PDB file of C-alpha atoms and ligand atoms in Angstrom:
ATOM      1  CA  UNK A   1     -19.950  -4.868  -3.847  1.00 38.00           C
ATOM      2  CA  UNK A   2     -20.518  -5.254  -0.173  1.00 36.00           C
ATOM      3  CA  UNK A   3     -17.373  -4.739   1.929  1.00 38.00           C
ATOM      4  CA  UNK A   4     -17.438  -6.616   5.693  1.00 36.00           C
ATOM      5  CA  UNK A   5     -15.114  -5.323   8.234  1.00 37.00           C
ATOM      6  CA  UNK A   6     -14.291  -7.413  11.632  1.00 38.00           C
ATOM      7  CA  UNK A   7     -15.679  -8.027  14.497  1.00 40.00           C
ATOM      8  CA  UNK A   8     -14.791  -9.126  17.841  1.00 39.00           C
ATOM      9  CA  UNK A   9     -15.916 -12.729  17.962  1.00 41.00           C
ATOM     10  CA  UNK A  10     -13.867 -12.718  14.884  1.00 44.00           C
ATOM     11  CA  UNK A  11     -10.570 -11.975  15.942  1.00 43.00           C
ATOM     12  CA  UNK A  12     -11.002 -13.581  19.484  1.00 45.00           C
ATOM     13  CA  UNK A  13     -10.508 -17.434  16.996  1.00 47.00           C
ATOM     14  CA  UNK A  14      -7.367 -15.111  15.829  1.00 41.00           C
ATOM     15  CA  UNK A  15      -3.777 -15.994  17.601  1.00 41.00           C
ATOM     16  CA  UNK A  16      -2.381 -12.656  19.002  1.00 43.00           C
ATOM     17  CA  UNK A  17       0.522 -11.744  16.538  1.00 36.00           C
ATOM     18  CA  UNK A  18       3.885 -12.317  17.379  1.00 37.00           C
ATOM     19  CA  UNK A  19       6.380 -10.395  16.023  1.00 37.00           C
ATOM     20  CA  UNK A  20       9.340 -12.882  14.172  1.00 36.00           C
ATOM     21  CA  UNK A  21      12.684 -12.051  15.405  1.00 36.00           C
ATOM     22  CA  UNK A  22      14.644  -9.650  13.265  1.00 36.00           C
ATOM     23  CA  UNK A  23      17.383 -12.937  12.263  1.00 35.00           C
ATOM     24  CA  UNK A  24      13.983 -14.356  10.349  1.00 35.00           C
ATOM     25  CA  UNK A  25      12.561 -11.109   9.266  1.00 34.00           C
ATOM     26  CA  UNK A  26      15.639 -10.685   7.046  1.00 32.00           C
ATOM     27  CA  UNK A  27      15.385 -11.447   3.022  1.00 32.00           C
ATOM     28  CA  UNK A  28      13.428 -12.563   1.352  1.00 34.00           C
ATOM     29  CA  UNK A  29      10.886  -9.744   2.171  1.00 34.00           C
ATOM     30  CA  UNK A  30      10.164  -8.786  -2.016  1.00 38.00           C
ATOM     31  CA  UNK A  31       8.115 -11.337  -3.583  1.00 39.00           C
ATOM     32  CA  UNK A  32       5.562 -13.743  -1.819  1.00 38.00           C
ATOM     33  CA  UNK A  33       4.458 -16.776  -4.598  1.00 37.00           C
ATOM     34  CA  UNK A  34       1.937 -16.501  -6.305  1.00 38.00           C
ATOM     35  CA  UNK A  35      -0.193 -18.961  -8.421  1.00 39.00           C
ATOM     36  CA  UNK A  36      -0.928 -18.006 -12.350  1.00 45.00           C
ATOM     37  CA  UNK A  37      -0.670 -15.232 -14.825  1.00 55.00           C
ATOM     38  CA  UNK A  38      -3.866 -14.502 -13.799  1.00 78.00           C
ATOM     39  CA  UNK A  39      -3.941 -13.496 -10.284  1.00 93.00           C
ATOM     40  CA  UNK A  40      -4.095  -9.880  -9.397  1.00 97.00           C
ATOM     41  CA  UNK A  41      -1.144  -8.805  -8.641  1.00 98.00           C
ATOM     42  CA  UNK A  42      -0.753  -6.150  -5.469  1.00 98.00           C
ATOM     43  CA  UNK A  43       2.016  -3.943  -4.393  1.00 98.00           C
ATOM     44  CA  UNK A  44       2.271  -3.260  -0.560  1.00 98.00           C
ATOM     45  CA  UNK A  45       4.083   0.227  -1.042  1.00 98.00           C
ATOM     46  CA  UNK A  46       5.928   0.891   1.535  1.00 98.00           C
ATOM     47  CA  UNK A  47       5.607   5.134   1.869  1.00 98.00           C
ATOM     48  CA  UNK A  48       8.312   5.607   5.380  1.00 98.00           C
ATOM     49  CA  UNK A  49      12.229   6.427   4.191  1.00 98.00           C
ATOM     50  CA  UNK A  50      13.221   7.641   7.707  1.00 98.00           C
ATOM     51  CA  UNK A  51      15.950   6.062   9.242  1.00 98.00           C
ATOM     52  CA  UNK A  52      14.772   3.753  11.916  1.00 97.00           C
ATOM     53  CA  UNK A  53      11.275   4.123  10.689  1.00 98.00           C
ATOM     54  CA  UNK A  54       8.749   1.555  12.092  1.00 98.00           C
ATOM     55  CA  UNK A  55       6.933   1.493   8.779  1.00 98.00           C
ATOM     56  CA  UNK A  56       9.497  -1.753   7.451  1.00 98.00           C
ATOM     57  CA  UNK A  57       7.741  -3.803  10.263  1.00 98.00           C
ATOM     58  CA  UNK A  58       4.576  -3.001   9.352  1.00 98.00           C
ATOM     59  CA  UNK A  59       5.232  -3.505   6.087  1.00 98.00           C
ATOM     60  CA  UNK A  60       6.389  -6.796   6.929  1.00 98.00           C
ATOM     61  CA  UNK A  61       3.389  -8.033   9.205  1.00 98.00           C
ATOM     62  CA  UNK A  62       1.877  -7.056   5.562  1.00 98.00           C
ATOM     63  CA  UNK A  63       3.761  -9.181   3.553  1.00 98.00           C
ATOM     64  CA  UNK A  64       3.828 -12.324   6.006  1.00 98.00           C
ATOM     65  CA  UNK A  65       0.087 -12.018   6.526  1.00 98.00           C
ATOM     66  CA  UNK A  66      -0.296 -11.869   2.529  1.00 97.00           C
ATOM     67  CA  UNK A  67       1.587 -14.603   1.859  1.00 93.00           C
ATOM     68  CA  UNK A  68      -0.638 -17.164   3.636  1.00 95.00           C
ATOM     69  CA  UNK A  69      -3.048 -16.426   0.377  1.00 97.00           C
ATOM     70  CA  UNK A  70      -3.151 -17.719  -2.613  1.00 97.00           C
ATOM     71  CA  UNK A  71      -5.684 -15.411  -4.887  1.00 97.00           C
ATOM     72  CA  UNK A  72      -3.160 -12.763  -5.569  1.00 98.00           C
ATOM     73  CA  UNK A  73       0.497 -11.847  -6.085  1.00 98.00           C
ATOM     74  CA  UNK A  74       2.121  -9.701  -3.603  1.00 98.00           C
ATOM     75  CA  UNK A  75       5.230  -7.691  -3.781  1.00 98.00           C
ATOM     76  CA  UNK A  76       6.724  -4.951  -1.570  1.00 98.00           C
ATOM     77  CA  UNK A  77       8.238  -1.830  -2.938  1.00 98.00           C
ATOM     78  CA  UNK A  78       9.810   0.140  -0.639  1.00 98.00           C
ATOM     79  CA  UNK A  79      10.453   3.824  -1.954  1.00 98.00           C
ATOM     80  CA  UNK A  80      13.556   3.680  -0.086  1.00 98.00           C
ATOM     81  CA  UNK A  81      14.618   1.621  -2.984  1.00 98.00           C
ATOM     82  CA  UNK A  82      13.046   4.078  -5.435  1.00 98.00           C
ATOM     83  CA  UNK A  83      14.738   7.650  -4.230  1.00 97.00           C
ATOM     84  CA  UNK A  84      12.580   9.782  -6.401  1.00 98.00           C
ATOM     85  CA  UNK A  85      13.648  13.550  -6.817  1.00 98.00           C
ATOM     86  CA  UNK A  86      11.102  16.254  -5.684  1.00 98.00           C
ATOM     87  CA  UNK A  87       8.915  16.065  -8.618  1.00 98.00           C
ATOM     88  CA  UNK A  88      11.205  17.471 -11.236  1.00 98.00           C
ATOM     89  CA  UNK A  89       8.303  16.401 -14.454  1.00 98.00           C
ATOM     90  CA  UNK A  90       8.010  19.676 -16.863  1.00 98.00           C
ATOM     91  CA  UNK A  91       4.400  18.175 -17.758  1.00 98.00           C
ATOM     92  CA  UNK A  92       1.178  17.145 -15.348  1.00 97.00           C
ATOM     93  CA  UNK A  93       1.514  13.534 -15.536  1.00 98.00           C
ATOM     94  CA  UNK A  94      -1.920  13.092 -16.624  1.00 96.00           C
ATOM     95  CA  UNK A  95      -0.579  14.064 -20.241  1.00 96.00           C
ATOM     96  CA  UNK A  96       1.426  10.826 -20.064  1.00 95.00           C
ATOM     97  CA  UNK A  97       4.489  12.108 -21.475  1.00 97.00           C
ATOM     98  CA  UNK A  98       7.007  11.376 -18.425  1.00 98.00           C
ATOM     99  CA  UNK A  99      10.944  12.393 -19.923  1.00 98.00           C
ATOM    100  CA  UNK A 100      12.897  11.842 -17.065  1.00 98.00           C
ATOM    101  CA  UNK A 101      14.392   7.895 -17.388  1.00 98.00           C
ATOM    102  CA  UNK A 102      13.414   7.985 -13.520  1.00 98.00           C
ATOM    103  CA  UNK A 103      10.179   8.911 -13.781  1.00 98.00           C
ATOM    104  CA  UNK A 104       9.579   5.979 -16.798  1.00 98.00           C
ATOM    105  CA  UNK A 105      11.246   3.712 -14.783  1.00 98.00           C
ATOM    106  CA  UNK A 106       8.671   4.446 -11.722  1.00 98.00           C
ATOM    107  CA  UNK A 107       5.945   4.112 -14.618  1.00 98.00           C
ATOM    108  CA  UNK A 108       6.864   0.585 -15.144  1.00 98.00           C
ATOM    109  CA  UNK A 109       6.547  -0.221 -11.422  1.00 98.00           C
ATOM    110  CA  UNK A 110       3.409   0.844 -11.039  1.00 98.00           C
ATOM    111  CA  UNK A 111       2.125  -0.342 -14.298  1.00 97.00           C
ATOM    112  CA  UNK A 112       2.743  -4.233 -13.656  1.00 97.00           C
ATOM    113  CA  UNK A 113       0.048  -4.154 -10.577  1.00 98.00           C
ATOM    114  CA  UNK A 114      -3.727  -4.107 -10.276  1.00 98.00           C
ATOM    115  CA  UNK A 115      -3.762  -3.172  -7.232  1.00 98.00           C
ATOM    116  CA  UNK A 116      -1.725  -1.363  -3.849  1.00 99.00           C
ATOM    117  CA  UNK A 117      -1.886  -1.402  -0.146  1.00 99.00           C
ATOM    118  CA  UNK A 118      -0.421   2.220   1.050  1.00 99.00           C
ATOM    119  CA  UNK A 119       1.371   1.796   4.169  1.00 99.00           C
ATOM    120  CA  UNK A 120       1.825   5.065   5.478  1.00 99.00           C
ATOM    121  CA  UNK A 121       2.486   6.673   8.509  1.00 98.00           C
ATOM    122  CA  UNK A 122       1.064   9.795  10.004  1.00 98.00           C
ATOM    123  CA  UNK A 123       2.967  12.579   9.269  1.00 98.00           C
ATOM    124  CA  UNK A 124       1.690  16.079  10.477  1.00 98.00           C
ATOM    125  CA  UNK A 125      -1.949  14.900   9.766  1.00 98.00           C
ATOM    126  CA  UNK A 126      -1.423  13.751   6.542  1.00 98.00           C
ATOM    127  CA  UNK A 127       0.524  10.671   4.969  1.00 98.00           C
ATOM    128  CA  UNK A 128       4.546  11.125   3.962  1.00 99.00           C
ATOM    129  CA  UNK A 129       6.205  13.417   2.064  1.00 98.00           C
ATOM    130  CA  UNK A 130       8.115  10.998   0.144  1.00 98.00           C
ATOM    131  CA  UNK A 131       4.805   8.806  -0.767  1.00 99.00           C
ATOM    132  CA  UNK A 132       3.112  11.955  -2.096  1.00 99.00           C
ATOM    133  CA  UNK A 133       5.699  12.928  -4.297  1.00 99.00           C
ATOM    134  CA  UNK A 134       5.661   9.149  -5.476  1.00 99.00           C
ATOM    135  CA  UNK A 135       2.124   8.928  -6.174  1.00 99.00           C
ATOM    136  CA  UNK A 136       2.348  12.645  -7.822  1.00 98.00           C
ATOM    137  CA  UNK A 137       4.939  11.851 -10.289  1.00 98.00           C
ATOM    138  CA  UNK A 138       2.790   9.009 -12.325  1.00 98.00           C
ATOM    139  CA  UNK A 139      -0.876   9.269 -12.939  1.00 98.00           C
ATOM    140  CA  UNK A 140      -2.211   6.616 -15.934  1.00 97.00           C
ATOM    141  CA  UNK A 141      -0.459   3.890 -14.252  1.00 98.00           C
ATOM    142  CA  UNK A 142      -2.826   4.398 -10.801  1.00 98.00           C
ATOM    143  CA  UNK A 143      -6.101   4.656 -13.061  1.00 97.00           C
ATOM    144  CA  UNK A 144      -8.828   2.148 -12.365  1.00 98.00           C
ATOM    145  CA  UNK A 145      -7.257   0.550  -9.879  1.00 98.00           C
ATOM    146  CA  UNK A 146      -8.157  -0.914  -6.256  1.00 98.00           C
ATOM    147  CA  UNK A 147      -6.096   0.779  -3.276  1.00 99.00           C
ATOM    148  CA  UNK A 148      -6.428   0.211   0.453  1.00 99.00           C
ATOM    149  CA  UNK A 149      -4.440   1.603   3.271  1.00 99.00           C
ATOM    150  CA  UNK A 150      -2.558  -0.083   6.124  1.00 99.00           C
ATOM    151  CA  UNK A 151      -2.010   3.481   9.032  1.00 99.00           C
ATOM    152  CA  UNK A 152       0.317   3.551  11.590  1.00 98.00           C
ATOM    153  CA  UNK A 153       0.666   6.832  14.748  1.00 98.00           C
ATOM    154  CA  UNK A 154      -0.951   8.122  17.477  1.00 98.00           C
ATOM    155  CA  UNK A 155      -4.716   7.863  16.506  1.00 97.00           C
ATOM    156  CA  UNK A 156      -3.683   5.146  14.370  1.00 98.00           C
ATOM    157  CA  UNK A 157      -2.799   7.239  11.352  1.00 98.00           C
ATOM    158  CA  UNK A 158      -6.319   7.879  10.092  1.00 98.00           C
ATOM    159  CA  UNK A 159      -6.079  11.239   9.035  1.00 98.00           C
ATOM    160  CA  UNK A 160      -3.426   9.954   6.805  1.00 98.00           C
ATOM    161  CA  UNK A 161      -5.440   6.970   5.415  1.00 98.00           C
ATOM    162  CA  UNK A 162      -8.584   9.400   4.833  1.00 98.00           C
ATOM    163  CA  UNK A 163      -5.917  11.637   2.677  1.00 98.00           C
ATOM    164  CA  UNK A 164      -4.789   8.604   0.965  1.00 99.00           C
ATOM    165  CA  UNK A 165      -8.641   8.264   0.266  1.00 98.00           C
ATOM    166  CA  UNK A 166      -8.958  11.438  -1.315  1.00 98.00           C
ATOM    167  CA  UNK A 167      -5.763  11.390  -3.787  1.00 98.00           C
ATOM    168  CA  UNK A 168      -6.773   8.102  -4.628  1.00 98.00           C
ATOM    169  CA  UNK A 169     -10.098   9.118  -6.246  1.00 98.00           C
ATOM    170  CA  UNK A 170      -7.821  12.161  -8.411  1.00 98.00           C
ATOM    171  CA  UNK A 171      -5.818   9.249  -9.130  1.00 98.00           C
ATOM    172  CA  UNK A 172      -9.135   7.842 -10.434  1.00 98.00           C
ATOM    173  CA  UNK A 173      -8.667   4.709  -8.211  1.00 98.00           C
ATOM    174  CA  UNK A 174     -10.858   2.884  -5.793  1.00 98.00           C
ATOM    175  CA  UNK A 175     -10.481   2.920  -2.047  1.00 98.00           C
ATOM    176  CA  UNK A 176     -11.629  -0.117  -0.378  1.00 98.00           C
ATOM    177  CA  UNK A 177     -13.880   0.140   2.921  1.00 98.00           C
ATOM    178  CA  UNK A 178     -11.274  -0.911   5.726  1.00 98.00           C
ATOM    179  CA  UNK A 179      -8.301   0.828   6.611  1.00 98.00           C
ATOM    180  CA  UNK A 180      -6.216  -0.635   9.141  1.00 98.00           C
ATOM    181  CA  UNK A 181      -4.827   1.501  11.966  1.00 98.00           C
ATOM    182  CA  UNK A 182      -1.930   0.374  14.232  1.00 98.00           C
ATOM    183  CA  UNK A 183      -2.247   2.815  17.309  1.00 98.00           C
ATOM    184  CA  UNK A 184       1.618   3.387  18.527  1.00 98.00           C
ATOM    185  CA  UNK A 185      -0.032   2.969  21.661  1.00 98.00           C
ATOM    186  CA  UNK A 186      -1.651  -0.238  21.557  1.00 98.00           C
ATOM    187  CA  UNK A 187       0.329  -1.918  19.057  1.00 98.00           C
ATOM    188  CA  UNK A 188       3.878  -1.306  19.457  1.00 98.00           C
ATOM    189  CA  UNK A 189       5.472  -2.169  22.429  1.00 98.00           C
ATOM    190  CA  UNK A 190       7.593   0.742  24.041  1.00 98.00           C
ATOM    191  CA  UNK A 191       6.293   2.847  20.759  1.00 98.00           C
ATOM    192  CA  UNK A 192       9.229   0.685  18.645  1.00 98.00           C
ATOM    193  CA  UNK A 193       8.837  -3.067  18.142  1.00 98.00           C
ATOM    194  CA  UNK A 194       5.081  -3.711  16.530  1.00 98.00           C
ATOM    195  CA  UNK A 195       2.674  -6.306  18.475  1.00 98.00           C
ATOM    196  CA  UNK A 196      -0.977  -5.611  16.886  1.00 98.00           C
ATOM    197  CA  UNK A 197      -3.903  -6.797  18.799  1.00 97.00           C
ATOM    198  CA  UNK A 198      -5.441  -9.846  17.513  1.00 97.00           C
ATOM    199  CA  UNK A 199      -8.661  -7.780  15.924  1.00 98.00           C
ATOM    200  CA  UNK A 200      -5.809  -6.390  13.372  1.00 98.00           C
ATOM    201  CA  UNK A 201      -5.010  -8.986  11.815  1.00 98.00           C
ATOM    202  CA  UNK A 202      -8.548  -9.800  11.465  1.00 98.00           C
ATOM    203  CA  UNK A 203      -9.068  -6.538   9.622  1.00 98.00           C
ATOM    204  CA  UNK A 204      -5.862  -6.789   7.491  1.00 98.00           C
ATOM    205  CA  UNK A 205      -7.780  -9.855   5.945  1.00 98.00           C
ATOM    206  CA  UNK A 206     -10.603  -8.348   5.610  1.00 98.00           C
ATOM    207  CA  UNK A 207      -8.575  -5.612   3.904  1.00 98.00           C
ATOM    208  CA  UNK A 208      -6.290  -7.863   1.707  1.00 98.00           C
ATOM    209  CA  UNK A 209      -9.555  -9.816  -0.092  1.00 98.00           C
ATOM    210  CA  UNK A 210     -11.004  -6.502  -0.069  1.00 98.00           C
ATOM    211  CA  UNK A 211      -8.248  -4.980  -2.121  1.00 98.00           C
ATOM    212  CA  UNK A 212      -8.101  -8.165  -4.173  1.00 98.00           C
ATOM    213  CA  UNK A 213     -11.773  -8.624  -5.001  1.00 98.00           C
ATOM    214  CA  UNK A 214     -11.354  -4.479  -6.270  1.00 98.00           C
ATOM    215  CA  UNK A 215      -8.371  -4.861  -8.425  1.00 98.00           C
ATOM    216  CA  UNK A 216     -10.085  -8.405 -10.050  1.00 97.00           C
ATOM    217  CA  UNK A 217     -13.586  -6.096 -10.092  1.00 97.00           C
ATOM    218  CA  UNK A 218     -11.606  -3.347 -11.931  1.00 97.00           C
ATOM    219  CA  UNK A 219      -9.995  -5.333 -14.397  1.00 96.00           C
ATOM    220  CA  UNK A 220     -12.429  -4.718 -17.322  1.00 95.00           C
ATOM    221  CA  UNK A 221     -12.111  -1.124 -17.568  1.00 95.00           C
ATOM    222  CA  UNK A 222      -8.522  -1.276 -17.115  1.00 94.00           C
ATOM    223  CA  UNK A 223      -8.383  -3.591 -20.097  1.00 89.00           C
ATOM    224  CA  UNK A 224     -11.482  -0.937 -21.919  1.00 87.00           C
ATOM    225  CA  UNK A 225      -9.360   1.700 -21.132  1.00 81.00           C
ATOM    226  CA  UNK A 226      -5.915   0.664 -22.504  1.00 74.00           C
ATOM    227  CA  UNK A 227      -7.181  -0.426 -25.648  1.00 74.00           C
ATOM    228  CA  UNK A 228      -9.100   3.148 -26.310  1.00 75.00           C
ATOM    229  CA  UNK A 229      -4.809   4.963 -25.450  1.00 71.00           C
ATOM    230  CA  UNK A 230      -3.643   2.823 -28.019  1.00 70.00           C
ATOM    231  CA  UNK A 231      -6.006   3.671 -30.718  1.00 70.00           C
TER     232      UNK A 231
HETATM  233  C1  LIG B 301       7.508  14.681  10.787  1.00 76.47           C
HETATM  234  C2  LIG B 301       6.637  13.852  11.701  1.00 76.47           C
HETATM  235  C3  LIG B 301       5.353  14.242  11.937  1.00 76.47           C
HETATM  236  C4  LIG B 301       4.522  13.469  12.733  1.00 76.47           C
HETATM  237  N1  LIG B 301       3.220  13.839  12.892  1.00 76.47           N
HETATM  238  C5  LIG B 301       2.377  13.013  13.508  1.00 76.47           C
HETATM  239  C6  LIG B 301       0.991  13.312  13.552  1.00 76.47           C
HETATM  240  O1  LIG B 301       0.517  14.296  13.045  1.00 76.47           O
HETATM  241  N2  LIG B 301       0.158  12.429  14.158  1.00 76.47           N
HETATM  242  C7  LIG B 301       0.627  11.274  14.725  1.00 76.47           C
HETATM  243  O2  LIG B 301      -0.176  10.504  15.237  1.00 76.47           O
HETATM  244  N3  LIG B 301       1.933  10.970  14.713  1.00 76.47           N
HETATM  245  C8  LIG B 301       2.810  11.796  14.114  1.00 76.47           C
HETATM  246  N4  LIG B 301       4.143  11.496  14.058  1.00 76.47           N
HETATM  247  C9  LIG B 301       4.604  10.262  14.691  1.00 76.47           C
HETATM  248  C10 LIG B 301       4.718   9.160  13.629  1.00 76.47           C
HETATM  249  O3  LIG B 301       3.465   8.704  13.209  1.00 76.47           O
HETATM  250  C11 LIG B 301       5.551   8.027  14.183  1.00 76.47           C
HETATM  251  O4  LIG B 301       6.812   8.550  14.579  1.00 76.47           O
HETATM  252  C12 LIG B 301       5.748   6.932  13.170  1.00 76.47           C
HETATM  253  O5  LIG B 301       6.588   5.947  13.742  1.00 76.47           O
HETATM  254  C13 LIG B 301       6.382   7.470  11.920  1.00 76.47           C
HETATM  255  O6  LIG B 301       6.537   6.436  10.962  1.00 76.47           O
HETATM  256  P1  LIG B 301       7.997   5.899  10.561  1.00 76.47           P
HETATM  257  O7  LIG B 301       8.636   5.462  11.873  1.00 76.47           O
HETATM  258  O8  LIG B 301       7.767   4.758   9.659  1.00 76.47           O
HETATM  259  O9  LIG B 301       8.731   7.048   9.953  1.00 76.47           O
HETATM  260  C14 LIG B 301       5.002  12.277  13.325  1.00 76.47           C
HETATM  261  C15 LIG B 301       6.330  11.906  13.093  1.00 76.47           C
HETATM  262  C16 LIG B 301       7.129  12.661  12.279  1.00 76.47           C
HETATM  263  C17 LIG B 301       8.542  12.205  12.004  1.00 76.47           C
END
């Protein structure tokens, strides 16, 4: 499949983003509509817990952006909502026999969606804590799946989205080509209140039918592989 990132005669037809104020940011921020039991459904996981974290606005620039479409399902989770213990599984999850009622319940989550957009901040090079141990404690429910990764920090977060890239194929999922980077720099004003330049929201289209396209793509070996487990 051929993957197309932006260019700049691209996002120059683009509005600059403006940020909504916080009075309309407010619920509902879960569930954007979707159109049919068929359309992929994607979860934009959001991977910061920290109080007064920037990653719920970026999450939300996400979600508005995704909700202009009408090919897929979108949903946030926000593992502030999910407060996972440190991984506290006596088996590897790739054995599939989760026993904590937590852990099942996180199984579930991931299970309903073909597909996730990571948005992660940098952290010490890497992605979060906190989304690590969320992606370690499941593993079947990730499988054959498309995944694409929406950075935030200082050089954009890439070192965490390239991490993200590398669990993901463990995880035996598929990364798609672009990775959009906020730079705290260029697309927050004051380092706190987010204001991407206009090419981003170019690439988080390019990223969102990216990730969609994937997840529809991967849908036959999901479906191949399921029925082989329940033999
Ligand atoms: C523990 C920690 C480590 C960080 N390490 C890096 C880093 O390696 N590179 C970077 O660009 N920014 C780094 N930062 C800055 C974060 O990317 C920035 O504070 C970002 O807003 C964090 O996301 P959050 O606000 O959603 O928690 C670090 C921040 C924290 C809290």
């Amino acid at each position: 499949m051929t993957a197309t990132t932006s260019n700049s005669s691209d996002a120059a037809a683009l509005p600059d983003y403006v940020p909504a104020p916080p009075s309309a940011l407010a619920p509902p921020l879960n569930e954007v509509p979707g159109g049919g039991e068929d359309m992929p459904r994607i979860a934009v996981i959001l991977g910061s817990t920290r109080p007064g974290r920037l990653g719920d606005q970026v999450a939300r620039w996400v979600m508005d952006q995704a909700r202009h479409r009408t090919d897929a399902e979108f949903e946030l989770i926000d593992l502030a909502d999910y407060p996972l213990p440190h991984l506290d599984e006596p088996l590897p999850p790739n054995m599939g026999a989760y026993q904590n009622a937590h852990t099942q319940e996180w199984a579930a989550v991931i299970g309903r969606f073909d597909g996730f957009v990571f948005v992660t901040p940098e952290y010490n090079h890497s992605t979060s804590g906190v989304l690590k141990n969320a992606i370690d404690y499941v593993y079947a429910e990730w499988n054959n799946k498309a995944m694409a990764v929406v950075s935030y920090g200082a050089a954009g977060g890439t070192r965490a989205a390239e991490h993200l890239r590398l669990i993901a194929g463990e995880l035996q999922m598929a990364d798609v080509r672009t990775n959009v980077a906020l730079s705290l720099f260029t697309d927050f004003r004051d380092f706190s209140e987010l204001a991407p330049a206009a090419y981003q929201t170019q690439a988080l289209e390019t990223m969102l039918g990216q990730v969609i396209a994937w997840s529809q793509a991967l849908a036959p070996l999901r479906h191949v592989t399921q029925a082989a487990q329940r033999r």
